[in-house]
C-alpha cells in the first residue's frame, strides 16, 4: 500500500515528536510503500501492517 509521506510524518510527529518527524521527512520517499519501505518504517517505530490497517486497508490518494 502506498501512503503519502506527509501522512506518515504526521503520525510520527504525533507519536515520537518533532525530531523523529524531521528525520522521517528527510529519509522517507514521497510515496511510502508499506511493503517496500517496511524496514525504514520500523526504524521510526511504525508497524507497516498497523499503518495500513489504520487506513482501513485502502490506499489514500497518492498524487
mmCIF file with all atom_site columns, C-alpha atoms in Angstrom:
data_model
loop_
_atom_site.group_PDB
_atom_site.id
_atom_site.type_symbol
_atom_site.label_atom_id
_atom_site.label_alt_id
_atom_site.label_comp_id
_atom_site.label_asym_id
_atom_site.label_entity_id
_atom_site.label_seq_id
_atom_site.pdbx_PDB_ins_code
_atom_site.Cartn_x
_atom_site.Cartn_y
_atom_site.Cartn_z
_atom_site.occupancy
_atom_site.B_iso_or_equiv
_atom_site.pdbx_formal_charge
_atom_site.auth_seq_id
_atom_site.auth_comp_id
_atom_site.auth_asym_id
_atom_site.auth_atom_id
_atom_site.pdbx_PDB_model_num
ATOM 1  C CA . UNK A 1 1  ? 0.000  0.000  0.000  1.00 0.00 ? 1  UNK A CA 1
ATOM 2  C CA . UNK A 1 2  ? 1.284  3.453  -0.854 1.00 0.00 ? 2  UNK A CA 1
ATOM 3  C CA . UNK A 1 3  ? 0.831  6.283  1.614  1.00 0.00 ? 3  UNK A CA 1
ATOM 4  C CA . UNK A 1 4  ? 1.779  9.936  1.144  1.00 0.00 ? 4  UNK A CA 1
ATOM 5  C CA . UNK A 1 5  ? 4.904  10.780 3.115  1.00 0.00 ? 5  UNK A CA 1
ATOM 6  C CA . UNK A 1 6  ? 3.107  13.682 4.813  1.00 0.00 ? 6  UNK A CA 1
ATOM 7  C CA . UNK A 1 7  ? 0.638  11.294 6.466  1.00 0.00 ? 7  UNK A CA 1
ATOM 8  C CA . UNK A 1 8  ? 3.429  9.094  7.788  1.00 0.00 ? 8  UNK A CA 1
ATOM 9  C CA . UNK A 1 9  ? 5.448  12.069 9.027  1.00 0.00 ? 9  UNK A CA 1
ATOM 10 C CA . UNK A 1 10 ? 2.416  13.452 10.857 1.00 0.00 ? 10 UNK A CA 1
ATOM 11 C CA . UNK A 1 11 ? 1.832  10.111 12.562 1.00 0.00 ? 11 UNK A CA 1
ATOM 12 C CA . UNK A 1 12 ? 5.487  10.054 13.656 1.00 0.00 ? 12 UNK A CA 1
ATOM 13 C CA . UNK A 1 13 ? 5.238  13.651 14.876 1.00 0.00 ? 13 UNK A CA 1
ATOM 14 C CA . UNK A 1 14 ? 2.198  12.738 16.992 1.00 0.00 ? 14 UNK A CA 1
ATOM 15 C CA . UNK A 1 15 ? 3.809  9.611  18.447 1.00 0.00 ? 15 UNK A CA 1
ATOM 16 C CA . UNK A 1 16 ? 7.503  10.386 18.562 1.00 0.00 ? 16 UNK A CA 1
ATOM 17 C CA . UNK A 1 17 ? 7.977  14.111 18.469 1.00 0.00 ? 17 UNK A CA 1
ATOM 18 C CA . UNK A 1 18 ? 9.326  16.721 16.116 1.00 0.00 ? 18 UNK A CA 1
ATOM 19 C CA . UNK A 1 19 ? 12.901 15.440 15.877 1.00 0.00 ? 19 UNK A CA 1
ATOM 20 C CA . UNK A 1 20 ? 11.854 11.965 14.700 1.00 0.00 ? 20 UNK A CA 1
ATOM 21 C CA . UNK A 1 21 ? 9.340  13.521 12.290 1.00 0.00 ? 21 UNK A CA 1
ATOM 22 C CA . UNK A 1 22 ? 12.013 15.780 10.800 1.00 0.00 ? 22 UNK A CA 1
ATOM 23 C CA . UNK A 1 23 ? 14.304 12.774 10.285 1.00 0.00 ? 23 UNK A CA 1
ATOM 24 C CA . UNK A 1 24 ? 11.471 10.831 8.661  1.00 0.00 ? 24 UNK A CA 1
ATOM 25 C CA . UNK A 1 25 ? 10.673 13.754 6.391  1.00 0.00 ? 25 UNK A CA 1
ATOM 26 C CA . UNK A 1 26 ? 14.286 13.739 5.188  1.00 0.00 ? 26 UNK A CA 1
ATOM 27 C CA . UNK A 1 27 ? 14.600 9.941  4.821  1.00 0.00 ? 27 UNK A CA 1
ATOM 28 C CA . UNK A 1 28 ? 11.251 8.704  3.529  1.00 0.00 ? 28 UNK A CA 1
ATOM 29 C CA . UNK A 1 29 ? 10.315 8.766  -0.157 1.00 0.00 ? 29 UNK A CA 1
ATOM 30 C CA . UNK A 1 30 ? 7.378  10.954 -1.244 1.00 0.00 ? 30 UNK A CA 1
ATOM 31 C CA . UNK A 1 31 ? 5.245  7.827  -1.694 1.00 0.00 ? 31 UNK A CA 1
ATOM 32 C CA . UNK A 1 32 ? 5.843  5.399  1.166  1.00 0.00 ? 32 UNK A CA 1
ATOM 33 C CA . UNK A 1 33 ? 5.156  1.793  0.246  1.00 0.00 ? 33 UNK A CA 1
ATOM 34 C CA . UNK A 1 34 ? 4.369  -0.258 3.358  1.00 0.00 ? 34 UNK A CA 1
ATOM 35 C CA . UNK A 1 35 ? 5.940  -3.364 1.803  1.00 0.00 ? 35 UNK A CA 1
ATOM 36 C CA . UNK A 1 36 ? 8.984  -1.868 0.110  1.00 0.00 ? 36 UNK A CA 1
ATOM 37 C CA . UNK A 1 37 ? 9.738  0.584  2.942  1.00 0.00 ? 37 UNK A CA 1
ATOM 38 C CA . UNK A 1 38 ? 8.815  -1.715 5.840  1.00 0.00 ? 38 UNK A CA 1
ATOM 39 C CA . UNK A 1 39 ? 12.287 -1.724 7.389  1.00 0.00 ? 39 UNK A CA 1
ATOM 40 C CA . UNK A 1 40 ? 12.544 2.055  7.170  1.00 0.00 ? 40 UNK A CA 1
ATOM 41 C CA . UNK A 1 41 ? 9.131  2.419  8.828  1.00 0.00 ? 41 UNK A CA 1
ATOM 42 C CA . UNK A 1 42 ? 10.228 0.113  11.639 1.00 0.00 ? 42 UNK A CA 1
ATOM 43 C CA . UNK A 1 43 ? 13.211 2.406  12.292 1.00 0.00 ? 43 UNK A CA 1
ATOM 44 C CA . UNK A 1 44 ? 10.654 5.073  13.136 1.00 0.00 ? 44 UNK A CA 1
ATOM 45 C CA . UNK A 1 45 ? 8.823  2.615  15.391 1.00 0.00 ? 45 UNK A CA 1
ATOM 46 C CA . UNK A 1 46 ? 5.924  2.183  12.994 1.00 0.00 ? 46 UNK A CA 1
ATOM 47 C CA . UNK A 1 47 ? 4.468  -1.211 12.191 1.00 0.00 ? 47 UNK A CA 1
ATOM 48 C CA . UNK A 1 48 ? 3.772  -1.289 8.433  1.00 0.00 ? 48 UNK A CA 1
ATOM 49 C CA . UNK A 1 49 ? 0.767  -3.615 8.889  1.00 0.00 ? 49 UNK A CA 1
ATOM 50 C CA . UNK A 1 50 ? -0.743 -1.410 11.592 1.00 0.00 ? 50 UNK A CA 1
ATOM 51 C CA . UNK A 1 51 ? -0.173 1.653  9.435  1.00 0.00 ? 51 UNK A CA 1
ATOM 52 C CA . UNK A 1 52 ? -2.065 0.037  6.559  1.00 0.00 ? 52 UNK A CA 1
ATOM 53 C CA . UNK A 1 53 ? -4.843 -1.206 8.869  1.00 0.00 ? 53 UNK A CA 1
ATOM 54 C CA . UNK A 1 54 ? -5.191 2.274  10.332 1.00 0.00 ? 54 UNK A CA 1
ATOM 55 C CA . UNK A 1 55 ? -6.227 3.441  6.885  1.00 0.00 ? 55 UNK A CA 1
ATOM 56 C CA . UNK A 1 56 ? -8.902 0.779  6.634  1.00 0.00 ? 56 UNK A CA 1
ATOM 57 C CA . UNK A 1 57 ? -6.848 -1.269 4.199  1.00 0.00 ? 57 UNK A CA 1
ATOM 58 C CA . UNK A 1 58 ? -7.368 1.316  1.453  1.00 0.00 ? 58 UNK A CA 1
ATOM 59 C CA . UNK A 1 59 ? -4.554 3.284  -0.054 1.00 0.00 ? 59 UNK A CA 1
ATOM 60 C CA . UNK A 1 60 ? -5.161 7.032  0.256  1.00 0.00 ? 60 UNK A CA 1
ATOM 61 C CA . UNK A 1 61 ? -4.857 9.187  -2.840 1.00 0.00 ? 61 UNK A CA 1
ATOM 62 C CA . UNK A 1 62 ? -1.190 9.480  -3.671 1.00 0.00 ? 62 UNK A CA 1
ATOM 63 C CA . UNK A 1 63 ? -0.518 12.274 -6.119 1.00 0.00 ? 63 UNK A CA 1
#
